[in-house]
CSV table of C-alpha atoms in Angstrom, one decimal:
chain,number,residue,atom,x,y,z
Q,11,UNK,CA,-51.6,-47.3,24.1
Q,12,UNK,CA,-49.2,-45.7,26.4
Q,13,UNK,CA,-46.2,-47.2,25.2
Q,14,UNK,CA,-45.6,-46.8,21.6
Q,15,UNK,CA,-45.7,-50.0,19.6
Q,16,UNK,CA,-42.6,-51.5,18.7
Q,17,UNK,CA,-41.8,-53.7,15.4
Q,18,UNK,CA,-38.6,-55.8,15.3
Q,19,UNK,CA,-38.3,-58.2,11.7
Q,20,UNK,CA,-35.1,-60.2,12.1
Q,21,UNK,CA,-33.5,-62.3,9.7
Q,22,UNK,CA,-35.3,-60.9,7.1
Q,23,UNK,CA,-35.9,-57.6,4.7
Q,24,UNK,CA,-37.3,-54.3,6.2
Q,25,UNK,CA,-40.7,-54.3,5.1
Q,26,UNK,CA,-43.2,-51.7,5.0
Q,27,UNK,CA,-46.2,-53.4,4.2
Q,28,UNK,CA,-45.6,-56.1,7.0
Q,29,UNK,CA,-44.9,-53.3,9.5
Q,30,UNK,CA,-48.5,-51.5,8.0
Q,31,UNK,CA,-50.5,-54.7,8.6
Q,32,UNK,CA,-48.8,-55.3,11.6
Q,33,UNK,CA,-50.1,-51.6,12.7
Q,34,UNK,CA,-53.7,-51.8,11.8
Q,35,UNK,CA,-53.5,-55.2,13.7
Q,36,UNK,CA,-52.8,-53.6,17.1
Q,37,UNK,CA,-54.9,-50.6,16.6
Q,38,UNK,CA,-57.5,-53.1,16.5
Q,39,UNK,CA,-56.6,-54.7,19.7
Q,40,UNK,CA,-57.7,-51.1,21.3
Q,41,UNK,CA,-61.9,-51.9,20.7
Q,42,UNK,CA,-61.6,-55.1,22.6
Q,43,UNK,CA,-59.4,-53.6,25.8
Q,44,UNK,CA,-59.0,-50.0,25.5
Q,45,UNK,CA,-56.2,-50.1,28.7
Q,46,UNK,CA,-53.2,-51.8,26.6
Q,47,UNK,CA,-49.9,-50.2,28.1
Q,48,UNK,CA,-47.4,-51.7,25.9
Q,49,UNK,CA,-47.4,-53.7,22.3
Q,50,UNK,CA,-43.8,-55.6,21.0
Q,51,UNK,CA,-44.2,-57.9,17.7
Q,52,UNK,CA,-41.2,-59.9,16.5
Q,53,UNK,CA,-41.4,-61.2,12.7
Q,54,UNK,CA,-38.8,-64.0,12.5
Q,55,UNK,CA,-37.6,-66.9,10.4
Q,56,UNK,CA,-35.9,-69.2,13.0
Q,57,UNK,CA,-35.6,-72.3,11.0
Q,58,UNK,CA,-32.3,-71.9,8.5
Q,59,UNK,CA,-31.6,-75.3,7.8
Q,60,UNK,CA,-35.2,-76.4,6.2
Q,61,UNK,CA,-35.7,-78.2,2.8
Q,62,UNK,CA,-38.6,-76.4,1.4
Q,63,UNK,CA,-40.2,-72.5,2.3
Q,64,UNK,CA,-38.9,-70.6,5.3
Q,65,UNK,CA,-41.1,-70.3,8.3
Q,66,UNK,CA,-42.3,-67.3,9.6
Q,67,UNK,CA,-42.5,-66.8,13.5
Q,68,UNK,CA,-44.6,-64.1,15.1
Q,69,UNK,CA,-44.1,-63.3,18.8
Q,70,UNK,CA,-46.6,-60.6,20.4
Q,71,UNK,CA,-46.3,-59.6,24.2
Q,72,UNK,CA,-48.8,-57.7,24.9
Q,73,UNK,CA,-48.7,-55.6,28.2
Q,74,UNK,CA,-52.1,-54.5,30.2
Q,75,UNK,CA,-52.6,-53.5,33.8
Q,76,UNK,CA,-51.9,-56.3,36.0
Q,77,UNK,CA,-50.9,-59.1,33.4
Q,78,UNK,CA,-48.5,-59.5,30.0
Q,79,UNK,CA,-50.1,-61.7,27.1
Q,80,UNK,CA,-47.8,-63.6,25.2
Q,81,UNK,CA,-48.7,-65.4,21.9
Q,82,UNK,CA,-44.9,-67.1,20.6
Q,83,UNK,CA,-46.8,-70.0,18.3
Q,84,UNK,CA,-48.0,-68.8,15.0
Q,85,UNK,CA,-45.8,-69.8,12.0
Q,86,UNK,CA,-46.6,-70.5,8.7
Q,87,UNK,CA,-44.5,-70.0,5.3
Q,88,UNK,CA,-46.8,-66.9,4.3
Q,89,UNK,CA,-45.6,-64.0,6.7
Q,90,UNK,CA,-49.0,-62.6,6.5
Q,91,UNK,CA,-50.8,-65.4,7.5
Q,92,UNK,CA,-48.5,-65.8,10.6
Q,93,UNK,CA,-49.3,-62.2,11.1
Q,94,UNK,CA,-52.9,-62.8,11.1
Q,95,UNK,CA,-53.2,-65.7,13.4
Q,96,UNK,CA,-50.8,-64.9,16.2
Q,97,UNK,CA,-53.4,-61.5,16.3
Q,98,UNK,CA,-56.2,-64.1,16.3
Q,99,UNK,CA,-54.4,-65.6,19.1
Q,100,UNK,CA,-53.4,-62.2,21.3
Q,101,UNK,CA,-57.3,-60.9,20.3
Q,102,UNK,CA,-58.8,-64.0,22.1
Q,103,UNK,CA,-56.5,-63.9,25.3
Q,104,UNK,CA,-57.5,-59.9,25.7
Q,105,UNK,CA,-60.9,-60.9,25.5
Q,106,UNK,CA,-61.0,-63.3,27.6
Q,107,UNK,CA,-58.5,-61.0,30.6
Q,108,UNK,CA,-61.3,-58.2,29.8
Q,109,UNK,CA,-64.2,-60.2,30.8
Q,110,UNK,CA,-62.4,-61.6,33.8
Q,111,UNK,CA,-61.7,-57.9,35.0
Q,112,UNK,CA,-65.4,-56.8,33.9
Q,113,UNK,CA,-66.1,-60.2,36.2
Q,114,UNK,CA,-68.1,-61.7,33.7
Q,115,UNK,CA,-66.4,-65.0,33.8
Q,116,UNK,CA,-69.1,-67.9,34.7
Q,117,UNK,CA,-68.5,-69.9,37.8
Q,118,UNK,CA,-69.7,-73.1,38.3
Q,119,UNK,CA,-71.7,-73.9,41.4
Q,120,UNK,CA,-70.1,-76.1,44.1
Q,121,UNK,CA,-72.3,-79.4,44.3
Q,122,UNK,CA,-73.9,-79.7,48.0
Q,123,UNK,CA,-73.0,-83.1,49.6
């Protein structure tokens, strides 16, 4: 990674075991794409106003030659698990842009009429 990986946690405690797992994450991300410039995660709870648990948010843009991958949809009330599927999330998009630059993305033949 070029750029440095950045870890913002708002409305919520400083955590070093978040910011750990959030670390070994992305250094993951580097054996599927090895070309990642940039790497931002945002650890939120939006929702103030809720009944029960809070909900954590987890926003990862995810900047690679030619394109920026943006997962902003995993929440759940267990920060980790957010943390684990937005990755999920991010892992399968930088798949799927590495095969399309490898140009291994199947195209379906045009029917002859």
């Amino acid at each position: 990674m070029q750029v440095p990986l950045q870890v913002t946690l708002k409305d919520m405690a400083q955590s070093e075991a978040v910011e750990s797992r959030i670390r070994e994450k992305t250094e993951k991300l580097g054996r599927f794409y090895d070309r990642i410039i940039s790497c931002r995660v945002v650890v939120e709870t939006p929702q103030r106003h809720q009944h029960q648990g809070k909900l954590y948010s987890v926003r990862i843009d995810l900047t690679v030659p030619g394109a920026e991958l943006v997962v902003n949809r995993a929440q759940d009330e267990d920060v980790y698990v957010a943390i684990r599927d937005a990755f999920v999330a991010i892992t399968r998009q930088l798949e799927d842009f590495a095969r399309r630059q490898r140009g291994e993305v199947k195209t379906h033949a045009t029917p002859d009429a």
